[in-house]
Amino acid sequence: MSNFFHTKIEFLKGVGPQRAELLQKELNIYTYGDLIQHYPFRYLDRTQFYKIAELDEALPYVQVKGRIRGKELIGEGRKQRLAATLTDETGDMELVWFKGVKWMEKTVKNHTDYIVFGKPTLFNGRFSMAHPELEELAEAKQTGSFLQPVYHTTEKLKSFRIESKVIAKMIEVLLKQAESQIQETLSPELIDHYRLMSKREALLNIHFPESVEKYNAAKFRLKFEELFYIQLRLLRQKVVRRADLAGQVFKEIPTLNTFYKEHMTFDLTNAQKRVVREIYKDLTAGKQMNRLLQGDVGSGKTIVAFITMLIAADNGAQSVLMAPTEILADQHYTGLKVFADRLGINIGKLTGSSKTKARRELHEQLRSGDMKMLVGTHALLEDVVQFQNLGLCIVDEQHRFGVEQRSKLWRKNSRIIPHVLVMTATPIPRTLAMTLYGDLDVSVIDELPAGRKEIVTVHRFDSHRLKVFQFIRDQIKLGRQVYIVYPLIEESEGMDYKDLMDGYESVQRAFPEYKVSMVHGKMKAADKDYEMQRFVRNETQIMVATTVIEVGVNVPNASVMVIESAERFGLSQLHQLRGRVGRGAEQSYCILMTGYKLGKDSKTRLETMVRTNNGFEIADIDLKLRGPGDLMGTQQSGVLDLLIADLAKDAPILQEARAAAQRTLEEDPQLEQSKHQNIRRHIQSLSANTVNWSRIS
Ligand code: ADP
Ligand code: MG
């Protein structure tokens, strides 16, 4: 965008310094450009009106045209409310306000025609609307657009009377001045190929649509543009990285061959073989590897990690495997050490609870290069941990690590950046993966080891607990072990903790003949470990736990997963938990326990779990239920703060935008051709704008 759009918002007619400050603080609107990109989040359809006689409680928000005939203040002091009667030719209804009563009493005009917008509810046989949006019919007719924009605003802004309508007015004023300044941001070729609306027309129509068709075209155009530039940036980073970063070449594989021949207890699945080949190709290419390995729970990522570490060791390089929790690091270490010992490879473990003396020895062995493999938690990021030649970093369950933490690992080799393999069991929907990891190469293990039986998942109400307990007893008699998981959500930790303890006691009472372990986040690492190990050795038959067992824990003999208050877990989390069973040869079960009262989303989550074991399908549904921000945690939400596109809904547009970005870069990597000048100019303006980020923090 040209300089015009960098103009400070306070200079816009009707804004001024005071309102400008509010807009900055509340909505991050600093410039004309920011304001013009403050898109409506919904529209009032001026063509759709309900008659009062047609109202129905099942309707969401509706628009009614009528005349206000009478208003009165009812009650006293803080309990005071304003009630007005709205009538049309079919009947009458009530409008009520509980807040800002005095102000509304002054604003609402008697014997005047209004358009009201709100949610109708039935009260004592009469329809009523609380805090409806109001607009005088006479005024409404002036704004030409029949789809009236509704803008996001905040309580604070509203208290300064900067309501949606006021923002609409500002944007209207701005658009009049801006119209001639709006430059096209996409190449003529793209506009032509995708039959896109011009940028100018799109901006006008997204705010004040002239017709439904134009609105749809404007929306498509702006979404496409937004996704196109994200993809273009990611793809360019990828190209730059490829060209710039050299990587160690790992060609030799003598120990890996020995391992294959003499120590592997099973054959790799075809998917695992394919992934190993992809990784090996990266490691021999002379470029730094940056690869994301996706594989559903139980698909066998650990062995792939170990094989990759072996390749590094075979070429004189050290490797680290970093896990998000202590339990998981322990388990990886124990599992890999068996193989490493047989192969004569020195492997170590470093976690928060490693003793000082052990640490010192470990540091020494890492510096000298004696120790080839290191497994640990984020403790291994500390500066004192130095390597002779770190050549490979593997990060398990990466979504718990910030990008910053990862880059700390990369810096542990000052000569040549280590290869990076990021492993995740959270199947990320394709759309998200493309956006979050568009700069990584992706490998997928899309096949479970042979002989696995599909986990049987059922939903049971709390009232069936006795039957569930009987089922558990039968399974334990067959020699199996059982997990019972309770939710633990930080905000209400005290209460959840009590639930867990009560649960633990009732399980002990119900199964006096069996031993019960318990693991939760408040325990000391050593105690947790002790309990976990007892369960692993089958000394206890039931493990009562919180979600600390969520990731990675591997007890093949455990075949029943009971999840208490299952409605309180997210879908991906339920799937992760279920993945703790189904790791052995036996038929496994997942039992989701809930009360009778369930919300709509909870029902969808439970039904989805019962219906499918497919992690990718589950991730897609989770994305639709929760939206991308929640799904990935706040950490990465910056990437996902999209202006208009929606990763949950716009997968098809994203595919097109990515393909378009790819073609553009293939044809003209430096964007030097004249037909790409719009794109080049827009990138420059975008990167000029990133300076603005500093003012936010
Ligand atoms: P995840 O991908 O969830 O990390 P793991 O690596 O923990 O899965 O593997 C799950 C289980 O499957 C482990 O017990 C592992 O030894 C076993 N496993 C992995 N690959 C195979 C295979 N190709 N054939 C049989 N079992 C396998
Ligand atoms: Mg794992």
XYZ file of C-alpha atoms and ligand atoms in Angstrom:
725
model
C 0.000 0.000 0.000
C 1.168 3.495 -0.691
C 2.194 6.061 1.914
C -1.365 7.242 2.153
C -2.213 4.092 4.092
C 0.533 4.735 6.587
C -1.201 7.965 7.636
C -1.944 7.983 11.358
C -5.561 7.307 12.155
C -5.953 10.471 14.224
C -5.861 12.521 11.036
C -9.029 10.960 9.713
C -11.994 13.292 9.837
C -14.075 12.541 12.918
C -11.331 10.641 14.762
C -8.842 12.962 16.444
C -6.189 12.163 19.074
C -8.483 10.837 21.795
C -10.399 8.355 19.679
C -7.167 7.439 17.892
C -5.618 6.396 21.176
C -8.629 4.257 21.986
C -8.579 2.607 18.585
C -4.887 1.857 18.982
C -5.206 0.390 22.441
C -8.362 -1.585 21.875
C -8.173 -2.733 18.277
C -4.543 -2.212 17.240
C -5.706 0.254 14.640
C -2.879 2.752 14.118
C -3.095 3.768 10.501
C -5.518 4.190 7.624
C -4.275 0.834 6.401
C -5.170 -0.823 9.688
C -8.638 0.668 9.666
C -9.378 -0.332 6.111
C -8.411 -3.882 7.035
C -10.717 -3.928 10.021
C -13.214 -6.081 8.173
C -16.779 -6.642 9.345
C -17.276 -9.914 11.163
C -20.932 -10.129 10.233
C -23.569 -8.280 8.242
C -27.113 -7.333 8.816
C -29.137 -8.422 5.876
C -31.419 -5.532 5.116
C -33.555 -7.675 2.886
C -34.447 -10.174 5.589
C -37.067 -9.095 8.092
C -39.232 -11.150 10.378
C -42.757 -10.287 11.344
C -43.381 -10.392 15.051
C -45.972 -13.153 14.531
C -43.296 -15.274 12.790
C -40.838 -15.198 15.670
C -39.725 -18.465 17.117
C -37.430 -19.222 20.029
C -35.399 -21.543 17.844
C -34.331 -18.615 15.666
C -30.879 -17.158 16.268
C -30.518 -13.418 15.736
C -33.292 -11.825 13.729
C -34.201 -8.452 12.353
C -37.614 -6.930 12.932
C -39.076 -3.710 11.564
C -41.609 -1.964 13.745
C -42.673 1.085 15.662
C -41.871 1.784 19.267
C -45.068 2.614 21.077
C -44.339 3.250 24.686
C -41.351 2.788 26.946
C -41.046 2.745 30.706
C -38.454 2.468 33.438
C -39.227 -0.375 35.794
C -37.737 -0.885 39.260
C -35.242 1.160 41.206
C -31.490 1.688 41.454
C -29.233 -1.063 40.145
C -32.153 -3.339 39.391
C -33.785 -0.759 37.188
C -34.574 -1.777 33.624
C -35.999 -0.121 30.560
C -38.810 -1.843 28.689
C -40.178 -0.680 25.347
C -42.956 -2.085 23.212
C -42.345 -2.681 19.539
C -45.300 -3.313 17.252
C -45.817 -4.214 13.644
C -48.980 -5.166 11.762
C -48.833 -8.723 13.144
C -48.389 -8.114 16.854
C -46.148 -6.671 19.514
C -43.066 -7.611 21.478
C -40.909 -6.261 24.267
C -37.419 -4.770 24.108
C -35.468 -4.681 27.387
C -32.280 -3.095 28.654
C -30.628 -3.853 31.959
C -27.492 -1.831 31.433
C -26.999 1.760 30.392
C -30.676 2.163 31.222
C -30.612 5.954 31.677
C -28.795 6.499 28.406
C -31.130 4.217 26.475
C -34.174 5.906 27.970
C -32.890 9.155 26.551
C -31.962 7.689 23.122
C -34.941 5.507 22.307
C -37.618 7.605 20.627
C -41.263 6.943 21.179
C -43.643 6.632 18.185
C -40.741 6.107 15.835
C -39.999 3.352 13.290
C -36.970 1.210 14.033
C -35.102 -1.767 12.769
C -34.189 -3.949 15.743
C -31.777 -6.818 15.749
C -31.418 -9.427 18.470
C -32.235 -12.840 19.781
C -35.943 -13.456 20.396
C -36.872 -15.266 23.599
C -40.303 -16.210 24.825
C -41.219 -14.745 28.187
C -44.660 -15.166 29.746
C -46.143 -15.935 26.355
C -44.668 -12.835 24.734
C -41.538 -12.392 22.694
C -38.832 -10.210 24.059
C -35.347 -9.137 23.046
C -32.656 -8.127 25.526
C -30.243 -5.383 24.491
C -31.198 -5.361 20.817
C -29.274 -3.332 18.308
C -31.442 -0.421 17.232
C -31.490 1.696 14.164
C -33.987 4.268 13.094
C -35.599 3.213 9.876
C -35.222 6.678 8.412
C -31.451 6.607 8.954
C -31.050 3.058 7.736
C -32.425 3.989 4.352
C -29.598 6.457 3.789
C -26.765 3.939 3.799
C -27.152 2.484 0.364
C -25.766 -0.948 1.091
C -28.334 -3.590 1.896
C -25.816 -5.785 3.735
C -24.896 -3.559 6.605
C -21.463 -4.267 8.110
C -21.100 -5.088 11.790
C -17.652 -4.410 13.196
C -15.880 -5.903 16.115
C -15.570 -3.415 18.949
C -14.912 -3.682 22.690
C -16.736 -2.776 25.894
C -14.289 0.046 26.457
C -14.865 1.471 22.989
C -18.608 1.156 23.434
C -18.398 3.104 26.671
C -16.854 5.897 24.607
C -19.662 5.488 22.075
C -17.406 3.971 19.457
C -19.914 1.366 18.397
C -20.026 -0.679 15.252
C -22.046 2.012 13.541
C -19.450 4.653 14.385
C -16.664 2.495 13.014
C -18.711 1.963 9.868
C -18.973 5.719 9.517
C -15.195 6.141 9.884
C -14.568 3.513 7.261
C -17.058 5.115 4.926
C -15.233 8.427 5.239
C -11.890 6.733 4.754
C -12.972 4.753 1.703
C -14.063 7.930 -0.060
C -10.576 9.379 0.289
C -8.770 6.081 -0.217
C -10.509 4.844 -3.315
C -8.126 6.443 -5.756
C -5.093 5.351 -3.693
C -5.798 1.637 -3.596
C -3.244 -0.240 -5.663
C -3.565 -3.722 -6.999
C -1.533 -6.222 -4.945
C -1.750 -9.303 -7.146
C -0.333 -9.857 -10.616
C -2.591 -9.430 -13.650
C -1.971 -13.085 -14.399
C -3.371 -14.257 -11.062
C -6.327 -11.895 -11.277
C -7.067 -13.289 -14.675
C -6.506 -16.934 -13.855
C -8.623 -16.988 -10.716
C -11.084 -14.369 -12.034
C -10.439 -12.262 -8.967
C -12.108 -9.015 -8.153
C -9.715 -6.051 -8.143
C -8.305 -4.982 -4.799
C -10.126 -1.673 -4.955
C -13.516 -3.189 -5.654
C -12.930 -5.887 -3.049
C -12.199 -3.378 -0.299
C -15.279 -1.357 -1.160
C -17.494 -4.417 -1.268
C -16.224 -6.130 1.835
C -17.308 -3.120 3.862
C -20.384 -2.045 1.951
C -21.485 -4.817 -0.411
C -23.437 -3.762 -3.438
C -24.879 -7.234 -3.899
C -24.486 -10.733 -2.547
C -22.468 -11.725 -5.617
C -20.069 -8.842 -5.181
C -19.746 -9.561 -1.489
C -18.819 -13.164 -2.201
C -16.310 -12.149 -4.839
C -14.764 -9.587 -2.497
C -14.476 -12.110 0.311
C -12.870 -14.690 -1.947
C -10.421 -12.172 -3.347
C -9.265 -10.957 0.078
C -8.973 -14.432 1.538
C -7.015 -15.569 -1.461
C -4.676 -12.623 -1.175
C -4.083 -13.139 2.530
C -3.304 -16.827 2.134
C -1.242 -16.228 -0.987
C 1.120 -13.871 0.826
C 1.504 -16.189 3.808
C 2.400 -19.042 1.495
C 4.693 -16.882 -0.579
C 6.599 -15.854 2.533
C 6.933 -19.432 3.767
C 8.008 -20.755 0.400
C 10.597 -18.014 0.015
C 12.003 -18.795 3.459
C 12.293 -22.386 2.391
C 14.167 -21.446 -0.753
C 16.480 -19.078 1.109
C 17.195 -21.686 3.743
C 17.925 -24.349 1.142
C 20.352 -22.123 -0.600
C 22.099 -20.749 2.430
C 22.421 -23.348 5.127
C 24.929 -26.072 4.657
C 24.469 -29.283 6.626
C 26.841 -32.040 7.621
C 26.861 -34.930 5.198
C 25.983 -38.244 6.847
C 26.698 -40.965 4.291
C 28.129 -43.869 6.292
C 25.780 -46.408 7.870
C 27.782 -49.417 9.163
C 26.201 -49.493 12.634
C 22.758 -48.963 11.189
C 23.302 -52.017 8.996
C 24.357 -54.056 12.023
C 21.291 -52.835 13.854
C 19.004 -53.871 10.997
C 20.604 -57.275 10.700
C 21.090 -58.254 14.314
C 19.002 -56.229 16.741
C 15.705 -55.206 15.190
C 12.887 -57.278 16.622
C 10.373 -56.355 13.947
C 10.254 -55.189 10.338
C 9.688 -51.533 9.651
C 6.359 -50.742 8.091
C 6.424 -49.474 4.530
C 5.595 -46.011 5.777
C 8.528 -46.101 8.206
C 10.859 -47.282 5.433
C 9.719 -44.473 3.166
C 10.279 -41.896 5.897
C 13.752 -43.251 6.682
C 14.624 -42.950 2.996
C 13.368 -39.355 2.926
C 15.467 -38.512 5.961
C 18.560 -40.246 4.609
C 18.253 -38.308 1.384
C 18.233 -35.059 3.389
C 21.219 -36.128 5.478
C 23.355 -36.868 2.455
C 22.414 -33.756 0.490
C 24.857 -31.337 2.090
C 22.012 -29.056 3.127
C 20.584 -28.653 6.566
C 17.526 -30.851 7.126
C 14.369 -29.258 8.505
C 11.760 -31.935 8.538
C 8.461 -32.450 10.276
C 7.575 -36.063 10.961
C 3.886 -36.584 11.484
C 2.545 -39.900 12.625
C -0.476 -40.892 14.612
C -0.004 -42.268 18.111
C 1.516 -45.722 17.969
C 2.706 -45.394 14.389
C 6.313 -45.959 15.472
C 8.100 -42.638 15.340
C 10.592 -43.516 18.074
C 12.373 -46.155 16.049
C 12.665 -43.744 13.147
C 14.224 -41.239 15.544
C 16.706 -43.822 16.760
C 17.656 -44.840 13.231
C 18.306 -41.191 12.400
C 20.452 -40.837 15.521
C 22.392 -43.936 14.512
C 23.153 -42.412 11.125
C 24.517 -39.320 12.891
C 26.647 -41.461 15.207
C 27.981 -43.428 12.240
C 29.299 -40.157 10.870
C 30.971 -38.858 13.991
C 28.194 -36.522 15.025
C 26.259 -36.272 18.266
C 22.493 -36.137 18.501
C 19.859 -35.097 21.006
C 16.300 -36.253 21.429
C 14.236 -33.753 23.345
C 10.903 -34.692 24.940
C 8.298 -32.436 26.540
C 8.025 -34.259 29.870
C 10.294 -36.072 32.254
C 8.280 -39.284 32.063
C 8.543 -39.302 28.322
C 12.253 -38.564 28.351
C 12.726 -41.464 30.770
C 10.803 -43.785 28.571
C 12.674 -42.803 25.428
C 15.951 -43.160 27.258
C 15.126 -46.583 28.665
C 13.911 -47.801 25.289
C 16.849 -46.494 23.273
C 19.477 -47.476 25.820
C 18.721 -51.173 25.267
C 19.667 -50.822 21.613
C 22.505 -48.375 22.175
C 24.143 -50.700 24.728
C 24.054 -53.614 22.345
C 25.635 -51.462 19.665
C 28.261 -50.083 22.039
C 27.039 -46.512 21.781
C 27.305 -44.173 24.759
C 23.869 -42.667 25.453
C 22.948 -40.296 28.294
C 19.940 -38.680 29.883
C 19.542 -35.150 31.133
C 16.424 -33.867 32.841
C 15.546 -31.345 35.511
C 16.069 -33.958 38.199
C 19.537 -35.093 37.098
C 21.954 -34.820 40.035
C 24.732 -32.244 39.974
C 27.537 -34.788 39.932
C 25.962 -36.818 37.143
C 25.406 -33.615 35.236
C 29.032 -32.630 35.462
C 30.187 -35.966 34.119
C 27.622 -35.764 31.370
C 28.699 -32.265 30.362
C 32.274 -33.490 30.176
C 31.423 -36.475 27.997
C 29.381 -34.290 25.676
C 32.190 -31.787 25.304
C 34.771 -34.481 24.611
C 32.473 -36.221 22.151
C 32.510 -39.525 24.064
C 28.772 -39.400 24.470
C 27.058 -39.806 21.112
C 23.382 -39.598 22.044
C 21.554 -37.520 24.606
C 17.917 -37.840 25.613
C 16.306 -35.219 27.795
C 13.823 -32.497 28.515
C 14.256 -28.767 28.032
C 17.047 -29.048 30.636
C 19.355 -29.820 27.744
C 18.809 -26.359 26.329
C 20.826 -24.767 29.128
C 23.948 -22.948 28.056
C 26.282 -25.154 30.106
C 25.352 -28.072 27.900
C 27.958 -27.948 25.135
C 28.801 -30.471 22.471
C 31.888 -31.495 20.606
C 29.873 -31.780 17.383
C 26.105 -31.685 17.624
C 24.809 -32.851 14.257
C 21.164 -33.704 14.823
C 18.323 -32.416 16.980
C 15.130 -34.364 17.281
C 12.215 -32.751 19.042
C 9.352 -35.011 20.065
C 5.811 -33.692 20.363
C 7.003 -30.383 19.125
C 3.868 -28.317 19.652
C 4.867 -27.894 23.260
C 8.119 -26.237 22.343
C 8.337 -22.688 21.179
C 10.251 -21.787 18.073
C 12.650 -19.918 20.317
C 13.534 -23.010 22.298
C 14.181 -24.891 19.110
C 16.542 -22.244 17.851
C 18.498 -22.540 21.095
C 19.250 -26.088 20.071
C 20.416 -25.045 16.643
C 22.921 -22.651 18.153
C 24.665 -25.418 20.005
C 26.851 -25.985 17.007
C 28.540 -22.766 15.977
C 30.245 -24.182 12.910
C 27.379 -25.836 11.122
C 23.721 -25.872 12.078
C 22.477 -29.309 13.176
C 19.884 -31.180 11.190
C 16.428 -30.889 12.695
C 13.684 -33.467 12.874
C 10.475 -32.421 14.542
C 8.100 -35.222 15.474
C 4.471 -34.766 16.285
C 1.678 -37.174 17.081
C -0.916 -34.465 16.943
C -2.007 -34.929 13.400
C -2.151 -31.363 12.244
C -4.793 -30.667 9.651
C -3.200 -30.082 6.281
C -4.301 -26.479 6.198
C -2.638 -25.759 9.511
C 0.499 -27.688 8.667
C 0.849 -25.706 5.471
C 0.562 -22.469 7.357
C 2.530 -23.227 10.481
C 5.169 -25.422 8.949
C 5.051 -24.320 5.350
C 8.814 -23.841 5.608
C 9.450 -27.414 6.743
C 9.526 -30.534 4.634
C 6.941 -32.987 5.801
C 7.086 -36.756 6.171
C 4.064 -38.746 7.218
C 3.820 -42.215 8.750
C 0.330 -43.078 7.631
C 0.297 -46.747 8.535
C 0.234 -48.584 11.848
C 2.437 -51.638 12.473
C 0.817 -54.845 11.270
C -1.360 -56.837 13.632
C -2.695 -53.859 15.539
C -6.343 -54.179 16.361
C -8.532 -51.121 16.066
C -9.327 -49.700 19.502
C -13.005 -50.124 20.411
C -14.353 -46.855 21.800
C -17.632 -46.479 23.687
C -19.419 -43.703 25.529
C -20.979 -44.586 28.911
C -22.895 -42.454 31.372
C -21.761 -42.227 34.972
C -24.831 -44.202 36.019
C -23.331 -47.262 34.292
C -20.205 -47.159 36.396
C -20.815 -50.527 38.044
C -20.950 -52.236 34.657
C -17.809 -50.446 33.580
C -16.029 -51.574 36.737
C -17.144 -55.135 36.076
C -15.683 -54.882 32.592
C -12.413 -53.605 34.028
C -12.332 -56.525 36.475
C -12.851 -59.004 33.620
C -10.020 -57.457 31.632
C -7.622 -57.528 34.560
C -8.507 -61.198 35.096
C -7.358 -61.745 31.521
C -4.030 -60.257 32.561
C -4.449 -56.734 31.208
C -3.852 -53.355 32.806
C -6.076 -50.307 32.947
C -5.702 -46.526 32.879
C -8.290 -44.281 34.513
C -7.736 -40.649 33.618
C -9.149 -37.573 35.311
C -9.163 -34.080 33.864
C -6.876 -31.548 35.426
C -7.384 -28.078 34.182
C -5.240 -25.387 35.689
C -7.807 -22.739 36.543
C -9.760 -25.004 38.836
C -6.865 -27.096 39.967
C -7.983 -27.367 43.573
C -11.295 -28.868 42.664
C -9.893 -31.163 40.011
C -7.302 -32.373 42.441
C -10.077 -33.354 44.822
C -11.895 -35.176 42.007
C -8.744 -37.100 41.324
C -8.222 -38.046 44.980
C -11.869 -39.074 45.398
C -11.581 -41.098 42.233
C -8.426 -42.774 43.447
C -10.068 -43.760 46.710
C -13.206 -45.085 45.065
C -11.134 -47.144 42.640
C -9.153 -48.600 45.531
C -12.392 -49.459 47.307
C -13.917 -51.009 44.199
C -10.854 -53.152 43.449
C -9.501 -54.303 46.802
C -7.976 -57.372 45.135
C -5.750 -55.283 42.818
C -2.987 -52.730 43.234
C -3.592 -49.171 42.111
C -0.983 -46.578 41.094
C -1.486 -42.872 40.880
C 0.418 -40.240 38.899
C -0.316 -36.537 38.729
C 1.447 -33.301 37.994
C 1.923 -32.205 41.600
C 4.038 -35.225 42.511
C 7.808 -35.088 42.692
C 9.469 -36.422 39.589
C 11.046 -39.307 41.502
C 7.685 -40.389 42.955
C 6.021 -40.152 39.591
C 8.757 -42.221 38.097
C 8.482 -44.830 40.838
C 4.734 -45.228 40.315
C 5.110 -45.275 36.554
C 7.757 -47.960 36.729
C 5.595 -50.121 38.990
C 2.849 -49.945 36.401
C 5.255 -50.685 33.568
C 6.438 -53.799 35.451
C 2.807 -54.867 35.964
C 3.157 -54.643 39.732
C 0.073 -52.451 39.738
C -2.900 -53.209 37.526
C -4.678 -49.882 37.521
C -3.140 -46.505 36.881
C -5.172 -43.549 38.075
C -3.721 -40.452 36.473
C -4.170 -37.008 35.096
C -3.121 -36.084 31.594
C 0.562 -36.352 32.533
C 0.342 -39.735 30.865
C -0.999 -38.128 27.750
C 1.985 -38.173 25.492
C 4.174 -41.007 24.414
C 3.934 -43.308 27.431
C 4.164 -46.886 26.265
C 2.816 -49.843 28.219
C 1.808 -52.468 25.651
C 0.003 -54.604 28.240
C -2.391 -51.777 29.138
C -5.505 -52.365 27.073
C -8.242 -50.322 28.717
C -8.400 -46.540 28.889
C -11.207 -45.069 30.973
C -11.554 -41.297 30.654
C -13.562 -39.633 33.414
C -15.521 -36.430 32.695
C -14.608 -36.983 29.074
C -16.694 -33.986 28.038
C -14.083 -31.737 29.592
C -11.296 -32.827 27.261
C -10.583 -31.469 23.821
C -10.919 -33.825 20.905
C -7.238 -34.057 20.083
C -6.462 -34.658 23.726
C -8.986 -37.498 23.906
C -7.375 -39.027 20.862
C -3.913 -38.670 22.392
C -5.081 -40.358 25.568
C -6.707 -43.186 23.669
C -3.379 -43.733 21.958
C -1.918 -44.957 25.267
C -3.732 -48.247 24.686
C -3.793 -50.394 21.576
C -0.022 -50.768 21.657
C 0.077 -54.508 22.221
C -1.419 -57.478 20.439
C -4.610 -57.561 22.546
C -7.932 -55.985 21.709
C -7.997 -52.577 23.423
C -10.848 -50.429 24.682
C -11.450 -46.789 25.372
C -14.401 -45.890 27.606
C -15.543 -42.287 27.717
C -17.449 -41.521 30.923
C -19.761 -38.523 31.250
C -22.867 -37.322 33.052
C -26.156 -36.917 31.209
C -25.854 -33.189 30.698
C -23.836 -32.558 27.564
C -23.420 -29.538 25.331
C -23.600 -29.738 21.558
C -19.831 -29.585 21.025
C -19.215 -32.183 23.728
C -21.619 -34.527 21.982
C -19.829 -34.012 18.674
C -16.487 -34.767 20.307
C -17.742 -37.959 21.911
C -19.497 -39.149 18.757
C -16.380 -38.488 16.721
C -14.239 -40.511 19.109
C -16.665 -43.423 19.014
C -16.891 -43.304 15.244
C -13.267 -43.045 14.155
C -9.680 -43.807 15.082
C -8.281 -41.684 12.278
C -6.153 -38.948 13.799
C -6.253 -36.723 10.755
C -10.025 -36.804 10.566
C -10.164 -36.049 14.274
C -7.780 -33.133 13.927
C -9.922 -31.657 11.171
C -13.055 -31.845 13.277
C -11.198 -30.420 16.255
C -10.076 -27.501 14.138
C -13.661 -26.858 13.074
C -14.905 -27.009 16.651
C -12.250 -24.874 18.226
C -10.737 -22.695 15.598
C -7.019 -22.636 14.877
C -5.912 -20.312 17.663
C -7.069 -22.563 20.471
C -5.913 -25.666 18.782
C -2.280 -24.732 18.707
C -2.138 -22.786 21.928
C -1.355 -19.123 22.275
C 2.275 -19.674 21.398
C 1.733 -19.707 17.691
C -1.441 -17.746 17.508
C 0.464 -14.839 15.992
C 0.850 -16.798 12.803
C -2.820 -17.549 12.858
C -4.156 -14.090 13.464
C -5.633 -13.885 10.060
C -7.609 -10.855 8.968
C -10.217 -12.614 6.949
C -9.277 -16.141 5.952
C -10.305 -19.001 8.203
C -8.107 -22.071 8.197
C -10.958 -24.245 9.350
C -13.178 -23.299 6.442
C -10.931 -22.099 3.683
C -8.856 -25.168 2.936
C -9.777 -25.096 -0.769
C -8.725 -21.452 -1.123
C -5.533 -22.210 0.759
C -4.675 -25.002 -1.674
C -5.157 -22.660 -4.607
C -3.202 -19.882 -2.966
C -0.317 -22.190 -2.187
C -0.242 -23.565 -5.702
C -0.303 -20.019 -7.055
C 2.560 -18.970 -4.791
C 4.538 -22.018 -5.840
C 4.043 -21.358 -9.544
C 4.927 -17.711 -9.149
C 8.204 -18.510 -7.395
C 9.138 -21.302 -9.771
C 8.733 -18.985 -12.685
C 10.401 -15.991 -11.087
C 12.200 -16.789 -7.813
C 13.387 -13.217 -7.242
C 10.133 -11.650 -8.437
C 12.071 -9.567 -10.928
C 9.769 -9.787 -13.926
C 7.682 -6.739 -14.626
C 4.439 -8.671 -14.428
C 5.255 -9.399 -10.786
C 5.870 -5.817 -9.804
C 2.588 -5.573 -7.861
C 3.637 -8.519 -5.779
C 7.136 -7.190 -5.205
C 5.801 -3.809 -4.141
C 3.282 -5.356 -1.772
C 5.927 -7.522 -0.112
C 8.037 -4.435 0.477
C 5.129 -2.648 2.033
C 4.309 -5.675 4.180
C 7.847 -5.920 5.472
C 7.926 -2.182 6.126
C 4.852 -2.791 8.190
C 6.374 -5.505 10.349
C 8.324 -2.791 12.118
C 4.989 -1.964 13.626
C 5.038 -5.162 15.637
C 7.423 -3.582 18.070
C 4.849 -1.077 19.163
C 2.463 -3.823 20.167
C 4.748 -5.564 22.627
P 4.686 -43.203 18.501
O 4.693 -42.933 17.045
O 3.350 -42.968 19.108
O 5.799 -42.497 19.228
P 6.128 -45.523 19.262
O 7.352 -45.165 18.577
O 6.086 -45.369 20.731
O 4.891 -44.765 18.644
O 5.761 -47.016 18.869
C 4.657 -47.686 19.423
C 4.955 -49.159 19.601
O 5.020 -49.800 18.340
C 6.267 -49.417 20.281
O 6.084 -50.457 21.201
C 7.180 -49.840 19.158
O 8.197 -50.706 19.586
C 6.236 -50.556 18.232
N 6.623 -50.525 16.823
C 7.158 -49.494 16.140
N 7.357 -49.818 14.851
C 6.927 -51.083 14.711
C 6.870 -51.995 13.607
N 7.292 -51.659 12.388
N 6.369 -53.235 13.835
C 5.926 -53.588 15.050
N 5.963 -52.800 16.132
C 6.456 -51.556 15.973
Mg 6.157 -41.118 20.737
